[in-house]
Structures are given as structure tokens and as C-alpha cells.
Short mmCIF file of C-alpha atoms in Angstrom, two decimals:
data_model
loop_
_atom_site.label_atom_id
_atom_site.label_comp_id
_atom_site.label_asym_id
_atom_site.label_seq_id
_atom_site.Cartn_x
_atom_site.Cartn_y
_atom_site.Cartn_z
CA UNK A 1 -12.88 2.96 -6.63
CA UNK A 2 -14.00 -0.85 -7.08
CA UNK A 3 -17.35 -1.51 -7.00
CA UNK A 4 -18.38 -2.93 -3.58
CA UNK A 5 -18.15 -6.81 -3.42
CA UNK A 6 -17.32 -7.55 -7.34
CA UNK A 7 -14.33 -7.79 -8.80
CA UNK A 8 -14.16 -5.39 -11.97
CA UNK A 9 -14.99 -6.45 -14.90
CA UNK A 10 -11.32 -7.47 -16.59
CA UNK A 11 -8.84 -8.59 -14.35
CA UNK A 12 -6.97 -5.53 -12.89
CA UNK A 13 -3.29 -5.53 -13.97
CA UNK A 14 -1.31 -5.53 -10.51
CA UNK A 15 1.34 -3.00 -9.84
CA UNK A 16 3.62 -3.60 -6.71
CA UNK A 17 4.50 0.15 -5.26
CA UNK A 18 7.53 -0.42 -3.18
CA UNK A 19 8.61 3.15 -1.30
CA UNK A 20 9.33 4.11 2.58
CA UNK A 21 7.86 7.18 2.45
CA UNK A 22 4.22 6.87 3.32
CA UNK A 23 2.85 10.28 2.17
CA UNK A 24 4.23 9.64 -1.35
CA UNK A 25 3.71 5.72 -0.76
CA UNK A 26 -0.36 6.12 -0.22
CA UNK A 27 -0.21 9.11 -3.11
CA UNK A 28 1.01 7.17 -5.95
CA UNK A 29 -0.68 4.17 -5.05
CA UNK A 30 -4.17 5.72 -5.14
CA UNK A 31 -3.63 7.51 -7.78
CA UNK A 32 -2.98 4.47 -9.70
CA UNK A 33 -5.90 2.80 -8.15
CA UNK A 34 -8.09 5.61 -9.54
CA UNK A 35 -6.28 4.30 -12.63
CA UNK A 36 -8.04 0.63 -12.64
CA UNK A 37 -4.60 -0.86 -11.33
CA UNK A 38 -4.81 -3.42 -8.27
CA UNK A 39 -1.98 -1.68 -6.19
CA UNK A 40 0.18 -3.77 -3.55
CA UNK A 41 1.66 -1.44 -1.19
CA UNK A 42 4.75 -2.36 0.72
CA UNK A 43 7.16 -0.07 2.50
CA UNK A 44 10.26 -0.69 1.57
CA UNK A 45 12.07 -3.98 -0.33
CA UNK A 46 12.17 -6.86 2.16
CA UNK A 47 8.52 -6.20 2.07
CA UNK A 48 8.43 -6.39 -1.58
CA UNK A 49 10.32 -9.92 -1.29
CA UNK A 50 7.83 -11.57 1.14
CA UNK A 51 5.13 -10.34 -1.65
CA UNK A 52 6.99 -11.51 -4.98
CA UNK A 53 7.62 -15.01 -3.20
CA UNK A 54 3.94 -15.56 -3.46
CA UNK A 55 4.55 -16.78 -6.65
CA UNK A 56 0.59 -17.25 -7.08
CA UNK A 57 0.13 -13.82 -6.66
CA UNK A 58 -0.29 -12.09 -9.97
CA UNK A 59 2.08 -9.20 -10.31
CA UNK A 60 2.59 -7.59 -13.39
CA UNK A 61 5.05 -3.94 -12.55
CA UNK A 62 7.15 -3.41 -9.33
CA UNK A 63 7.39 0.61 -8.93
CA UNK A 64 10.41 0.97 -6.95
CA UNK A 65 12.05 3.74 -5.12
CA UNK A 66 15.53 3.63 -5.48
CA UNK A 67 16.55 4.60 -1.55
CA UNK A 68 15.27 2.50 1.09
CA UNK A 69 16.65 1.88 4.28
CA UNK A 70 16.32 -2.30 4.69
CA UNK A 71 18.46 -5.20 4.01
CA UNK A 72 18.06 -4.33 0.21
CA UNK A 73 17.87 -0.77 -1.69
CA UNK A 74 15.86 -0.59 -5.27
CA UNK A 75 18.70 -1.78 -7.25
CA UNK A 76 19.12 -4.89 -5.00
CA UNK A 77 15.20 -5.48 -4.97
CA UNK A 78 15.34 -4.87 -9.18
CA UNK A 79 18.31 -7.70 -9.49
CA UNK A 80 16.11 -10.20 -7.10
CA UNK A 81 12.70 -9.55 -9.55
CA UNK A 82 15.41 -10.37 -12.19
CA UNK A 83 16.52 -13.23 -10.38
CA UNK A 84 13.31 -14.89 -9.31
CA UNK A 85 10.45 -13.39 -11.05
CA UNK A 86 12.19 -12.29 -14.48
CA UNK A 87 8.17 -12.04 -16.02
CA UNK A 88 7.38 -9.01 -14.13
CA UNK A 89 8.96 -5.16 -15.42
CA UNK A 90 10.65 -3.14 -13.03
CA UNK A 91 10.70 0.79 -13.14
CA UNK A 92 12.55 2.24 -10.40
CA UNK A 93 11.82 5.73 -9.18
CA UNK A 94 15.13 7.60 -7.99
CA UNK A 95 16.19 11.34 -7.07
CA UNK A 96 20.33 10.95 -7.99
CA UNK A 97 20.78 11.26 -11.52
CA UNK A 98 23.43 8.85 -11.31
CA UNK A 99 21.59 6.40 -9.53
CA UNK A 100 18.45 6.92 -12.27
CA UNK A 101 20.67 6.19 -14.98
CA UNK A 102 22.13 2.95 -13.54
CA UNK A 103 18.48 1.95 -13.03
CA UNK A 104 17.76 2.60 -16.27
CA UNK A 105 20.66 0.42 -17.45
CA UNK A 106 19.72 -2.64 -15.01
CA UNK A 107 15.45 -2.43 -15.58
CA UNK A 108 13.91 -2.95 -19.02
CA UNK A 109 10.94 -0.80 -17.30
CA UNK A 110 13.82 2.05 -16.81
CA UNK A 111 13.38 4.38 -14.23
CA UNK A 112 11.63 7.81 -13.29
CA UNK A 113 13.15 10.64 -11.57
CA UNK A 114 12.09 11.90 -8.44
CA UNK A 115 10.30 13.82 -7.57
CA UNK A 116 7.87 12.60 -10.15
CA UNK A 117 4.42 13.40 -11.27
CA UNK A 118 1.55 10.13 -10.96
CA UNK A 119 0.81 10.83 -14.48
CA UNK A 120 4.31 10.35 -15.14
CA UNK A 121 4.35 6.94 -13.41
CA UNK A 122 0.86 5.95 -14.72
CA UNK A 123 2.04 6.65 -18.48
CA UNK A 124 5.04 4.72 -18.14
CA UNK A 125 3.50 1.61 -16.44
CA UNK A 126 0.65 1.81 -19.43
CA UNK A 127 3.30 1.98 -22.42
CA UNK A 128 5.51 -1.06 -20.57
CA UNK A 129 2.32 -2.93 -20.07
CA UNK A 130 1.05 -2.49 -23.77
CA UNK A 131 4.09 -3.00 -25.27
CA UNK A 132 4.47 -6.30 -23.53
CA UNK A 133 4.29 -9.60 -25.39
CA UNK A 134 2.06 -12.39 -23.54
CA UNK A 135 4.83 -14.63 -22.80
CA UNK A 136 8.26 -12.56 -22.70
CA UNK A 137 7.71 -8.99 -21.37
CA UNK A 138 10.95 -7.68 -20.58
CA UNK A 139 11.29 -5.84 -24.01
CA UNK A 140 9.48 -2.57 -22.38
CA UNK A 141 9.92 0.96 -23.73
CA UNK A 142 13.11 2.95 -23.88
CA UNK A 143 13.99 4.58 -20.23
CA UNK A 144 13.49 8.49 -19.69
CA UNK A 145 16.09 9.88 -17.53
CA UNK A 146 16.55 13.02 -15.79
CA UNK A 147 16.94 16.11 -17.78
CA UNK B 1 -20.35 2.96 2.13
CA UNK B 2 -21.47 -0.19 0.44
CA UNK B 3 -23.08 1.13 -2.70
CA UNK B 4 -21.31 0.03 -6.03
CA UNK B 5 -20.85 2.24 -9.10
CA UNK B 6 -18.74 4.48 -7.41
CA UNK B 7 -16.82 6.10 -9.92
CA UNK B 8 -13.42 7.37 -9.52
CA UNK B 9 -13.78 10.24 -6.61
CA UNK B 10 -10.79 11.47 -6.34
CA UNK B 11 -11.28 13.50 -3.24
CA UNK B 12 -10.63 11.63 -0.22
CA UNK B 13 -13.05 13.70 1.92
CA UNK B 14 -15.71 11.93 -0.06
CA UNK B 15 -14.67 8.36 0.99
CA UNK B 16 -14.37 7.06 4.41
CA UNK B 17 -10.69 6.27 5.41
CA UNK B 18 -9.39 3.63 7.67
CA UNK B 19 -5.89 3.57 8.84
CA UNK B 20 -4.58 0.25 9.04
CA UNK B 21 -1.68 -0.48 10.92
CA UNK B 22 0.16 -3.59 10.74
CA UNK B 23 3.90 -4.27 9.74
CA UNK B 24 3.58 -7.54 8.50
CA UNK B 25 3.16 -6.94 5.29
CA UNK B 26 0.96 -9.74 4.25
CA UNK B 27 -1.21 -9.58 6.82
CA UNK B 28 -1.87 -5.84 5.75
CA UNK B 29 -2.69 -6.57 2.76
CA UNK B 30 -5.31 -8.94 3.42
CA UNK B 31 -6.75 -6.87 5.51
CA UNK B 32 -6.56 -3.57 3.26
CA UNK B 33 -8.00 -5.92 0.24
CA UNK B 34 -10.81 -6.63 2.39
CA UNK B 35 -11.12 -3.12 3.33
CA UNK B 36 -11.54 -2.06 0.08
CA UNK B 37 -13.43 -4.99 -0.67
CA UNK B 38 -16.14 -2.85 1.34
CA UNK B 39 -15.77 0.32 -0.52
CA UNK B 40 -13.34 2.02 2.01
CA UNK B 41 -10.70 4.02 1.60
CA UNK B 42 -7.48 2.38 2.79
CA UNK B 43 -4.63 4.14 4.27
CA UNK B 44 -1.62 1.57 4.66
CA UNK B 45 1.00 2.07 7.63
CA UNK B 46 3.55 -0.49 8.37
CA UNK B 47 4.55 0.70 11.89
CA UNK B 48 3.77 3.70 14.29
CA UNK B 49 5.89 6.06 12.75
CA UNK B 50 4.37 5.90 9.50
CA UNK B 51 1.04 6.13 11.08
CA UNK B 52 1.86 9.12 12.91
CA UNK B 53 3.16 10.84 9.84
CA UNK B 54 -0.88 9.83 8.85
CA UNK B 55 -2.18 11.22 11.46
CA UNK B 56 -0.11 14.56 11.48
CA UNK B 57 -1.05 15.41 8.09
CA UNK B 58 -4.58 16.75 6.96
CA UNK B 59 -5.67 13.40 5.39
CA UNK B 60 -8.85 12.46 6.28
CA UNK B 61 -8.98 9.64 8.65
CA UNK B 62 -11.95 8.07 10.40
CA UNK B 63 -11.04 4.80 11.77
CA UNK B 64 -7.55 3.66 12.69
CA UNK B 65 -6.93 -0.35 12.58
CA UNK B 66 -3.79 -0.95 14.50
CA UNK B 67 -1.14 -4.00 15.90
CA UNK B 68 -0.44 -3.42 19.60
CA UNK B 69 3.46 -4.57 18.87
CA UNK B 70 5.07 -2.24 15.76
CA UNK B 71 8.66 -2.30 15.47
CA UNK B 72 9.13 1.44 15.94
CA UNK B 73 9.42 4.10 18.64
CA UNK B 74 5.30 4.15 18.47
CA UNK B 75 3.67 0.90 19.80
CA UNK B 76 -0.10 0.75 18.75
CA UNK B 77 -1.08 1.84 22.14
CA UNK B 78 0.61 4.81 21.91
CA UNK B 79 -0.63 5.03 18.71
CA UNK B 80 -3.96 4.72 19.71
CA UNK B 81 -3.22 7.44 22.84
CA UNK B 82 -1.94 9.97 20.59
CA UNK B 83 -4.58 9.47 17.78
CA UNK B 84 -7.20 10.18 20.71
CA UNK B 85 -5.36 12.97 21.82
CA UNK B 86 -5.01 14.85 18.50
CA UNK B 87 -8.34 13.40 16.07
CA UNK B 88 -10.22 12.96 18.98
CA UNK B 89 -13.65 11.76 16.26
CA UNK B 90 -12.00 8.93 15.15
CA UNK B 91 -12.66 5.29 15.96
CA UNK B 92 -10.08 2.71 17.26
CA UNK B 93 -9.64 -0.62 16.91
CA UNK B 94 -6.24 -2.26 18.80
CA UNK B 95 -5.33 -5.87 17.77
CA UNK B 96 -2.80 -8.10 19.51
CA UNK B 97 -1.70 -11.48 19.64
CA UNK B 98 -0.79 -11.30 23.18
CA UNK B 99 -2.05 -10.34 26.33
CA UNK B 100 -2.49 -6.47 26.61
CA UNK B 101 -1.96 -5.31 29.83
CA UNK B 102 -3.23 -1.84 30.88
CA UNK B 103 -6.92 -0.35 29.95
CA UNK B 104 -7.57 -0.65 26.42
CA UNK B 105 -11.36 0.09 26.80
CA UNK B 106 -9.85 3.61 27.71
CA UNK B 107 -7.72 3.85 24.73
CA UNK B 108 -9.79 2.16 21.45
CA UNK B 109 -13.58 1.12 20.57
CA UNK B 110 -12.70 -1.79 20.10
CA UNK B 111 -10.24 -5.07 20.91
CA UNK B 112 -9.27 -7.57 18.79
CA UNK B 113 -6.95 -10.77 18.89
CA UNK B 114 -4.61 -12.01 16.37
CA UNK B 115 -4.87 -13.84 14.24
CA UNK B 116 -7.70 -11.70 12.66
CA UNK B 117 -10.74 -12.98 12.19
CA UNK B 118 -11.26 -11.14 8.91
CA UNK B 119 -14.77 -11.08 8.45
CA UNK B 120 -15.24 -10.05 12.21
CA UNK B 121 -13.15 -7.27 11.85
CA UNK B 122 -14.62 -5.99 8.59
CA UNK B 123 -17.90 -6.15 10.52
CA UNK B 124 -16.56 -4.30 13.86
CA UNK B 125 -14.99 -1.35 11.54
CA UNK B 126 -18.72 -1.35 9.68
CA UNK B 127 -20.21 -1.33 13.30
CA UNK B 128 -17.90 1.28 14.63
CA UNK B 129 -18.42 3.55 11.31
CA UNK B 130 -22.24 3.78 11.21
CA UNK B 131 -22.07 4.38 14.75
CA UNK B 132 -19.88 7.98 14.22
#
């Protein structure tokens, strides 16, 4: 947890977790939380867009599922980061192995298949993250798909 | 629930946990940032369906933070009915933009109009936690 009324001491890197379920939703998001992350929950990817158009908003990884009902699913949300907000990864999170590999294809952050472990999620948000150049960061790591 | 150097607890009985319910997503998150700002635990919903789903599991919840108008089959009243009906210990705050009609002092602690009046509200959930 934060400490009460302080910010922490190094600006938290911000992950967006973007998911309609809210039992998994709330899981991952603490989890990574408990990690030091600043988490931004939204439930599902029109959501997302009304965060990611706050262009002031520091955002550094949108975690994605891949099926959401809404206007847009996670490949349609990925193609919009690319789109508008090209600086920030995407990983997207998805249970069809087809639809995992065409994330990983689309998303230099690649994708994780679901169901996943946090530690899973954490340890691919902290290699993307680290191997990200100040300026350009969508040279991330190579994408793990399902075995 | 103030107290800093609280170091990663991982169990959520050891943190108090408010339920905030509220589908407009920005709104939600300012007031789950200031929330957290406080040291609480944060549960997000974004309408009544979600929140049930909350409420139905075994996740600790002790105050729930909810929109009278949620665009799902649950509005925040009945929300607020059921969560009194099945976790009968936990607090309730109702906020609405509009005009509520029907008894809300029998259904929540606590009323609130929209827009939110952030620092009020953190104080009212504060208020309404000591007090349980």
C-alpha cells in the first residue's frame, strides 16, 4: 500500500488494467499495486479510451483483455493506443490461442494467455518497462504465447 | 487507517475495503485515488452487476460508495437494498445527481449529491468507518 497522504518516493510507473471481469479486474490490479505500480482500472475499452484521451495523464502499459463486450474488443483498443498514444506498450491478455498470437503480432508488449498468473503479468510489464528507451519504447521484449 | 509505512499486506482482511460504485469511469477514479489516498482499500465497480458479483463473493467489504443511476439491471438503490440484506455490517453511502425519490435514510448511512464534493465524501466514509 501507499503511504497515507505522500506520494511514494519515485514516481509510480502507471499501468492501465483494462478487463470486464471484476473478480480478475480488482485481482490483477492489486496485485500489481502491491507491486509499486499506480493501477488505472477500467472495465472494459471505451473506458480505457475516455482514460488514454487524458493525454496529461501519465500512462506507461495498457494490460488488456482481449474479449470485451463494448464498442471496441482488445485488438480494437491495442490499434487506437497505436493510433493516438503510440508511447505507451500494450500487452493484451487473451484465452484463444489464435487470438493471443494475433495480439502478439499487432502489440510490441505481446500478449499473455489466459488464464494467467499476476506474476506472469507483473514480469512481463517489468522486462517491457526496463527494456524501454526514454523516448521510443515500442521496442519491448519478444511475445510469449500459449504453449 | 491513516498511519503511513504500511508495507505491502497482502491480505485484504487486514485493510479496510470500500466498494465504490460509479460507471463513469473518470469520476471513479478520482474518487478511488482519493480513497486510497487515505490508506483504504479500494474495490472498483462500474455498475450494479459488477458490484453484486463484489458483494456475492467472500471479499471483505466494509463500506459500499455507490451512484443511484448504473446502467445495469441493479440501480444503486437496489444495490444498496440487497447489500443490507446480505452484509448487513456494512456502511452505505448513495450518491445521485438527481432527486431520489423513496426513503434513502432506510436504505444507506449516508446521502450524497453529485457532483461529489470529494473531500466531503472522503470525510463521511472516515466518519461512517470509525463509527462501525
Amino acid at each position: 500500500m501507499w503511504q497515507a497522504g505522500s506520494e511514494p518516493a519515485k514516481i509510480a510507473e502507471t499501468v492501465l488494467v483494462v478487463e470486464d471481469e471484476v473478480l480478475i479486474r480488482l485481482v490483477i490490479a492489486e496485485y500489481l499495486r502491491d507491486c509499486g505500480y499506480k493501477v488505472i482500472e477500467a472495465a472494459n475499452a471505451d473506458e480505457a479510451v475516455l482514460v488514454l484521451q487524458q493525454t496529461e495523464r501519465r500512462i506507461d502499459v495498457v494490460f488488456s483483455d482481449v474479449e470485451m463486450p463494448g464498442s471496441m474488443d482488445g485488438f480494437g483498443l491495442a490499434q487506437w493506443v497505436r493510433a493516438n498514444r503510440p508511447d505507451i506498450e500494450v500487452i493484451l491478455a487473451g484465452s484463444v490461442a489464435r487470438a493471443v498470437d494475433a495480439a502478439a503480432d499487432l502489440c510490441a508488449g505481446g500478449s499473455v494467455p489466459k488464464p494467467y498468473e499476476p506474476q506472469t503479468v507483473h514480469d512481463r510489464i517489468r522486462r517491457l518497462l526496463a527494456g524501454r528507451t526514454p523516448r521510443e519504447g515500442r521496442f519491448g521484449d519478444a511475445s510469449v504465447r500459449p504453449s | 487507517v491513516v498511519n503511513a509505512e504500511r508495507a505491502c499486506e497482502t491480505e485484504p482482511d487486514e485493510n479496510t475495503a470500500v466498494l465504490v460504485v460509479e460507471d463513469e469511469v473518470l469520476i471513479r477514479l478520482m474518487i478511488a485515488d482519493a480513497l486510497r489516498a487515505q490508506g483504504l482499500k479500494v474495490i472498483e465497480a462500474s455498475d450494479g452487476d459488477e458490484a453484486m458479483c463484489v458483494l456475492q463473493s467472500s471479499l471483505p467489504v466494509h463500506l459500499v460508495l455507490t451512484d443511484v443511476r448504473l446502467p445495469s439491471k441493479t440501480d444503486g438503490l437496489g444495490l444498496a437494498r440487497f447489500a443490507r440484506a446480505a452484509r448487513p455490517d456494512v456502511r452505505l453511502i448513495v450518491a445521485s445527481s438527481h432527486h431520489v425519490d423513496g426513503d434513502i435514510g432506510g436504505v444507506a448511512d449516508a446521502f450524497f449529491a453529485k457532483p461529489y464534493n470529494v473531500r466531503a465524501m472522503v470525510e463521511t466514509v472516515r466518519k461512517l468507518l470509525s463509527e462501525s
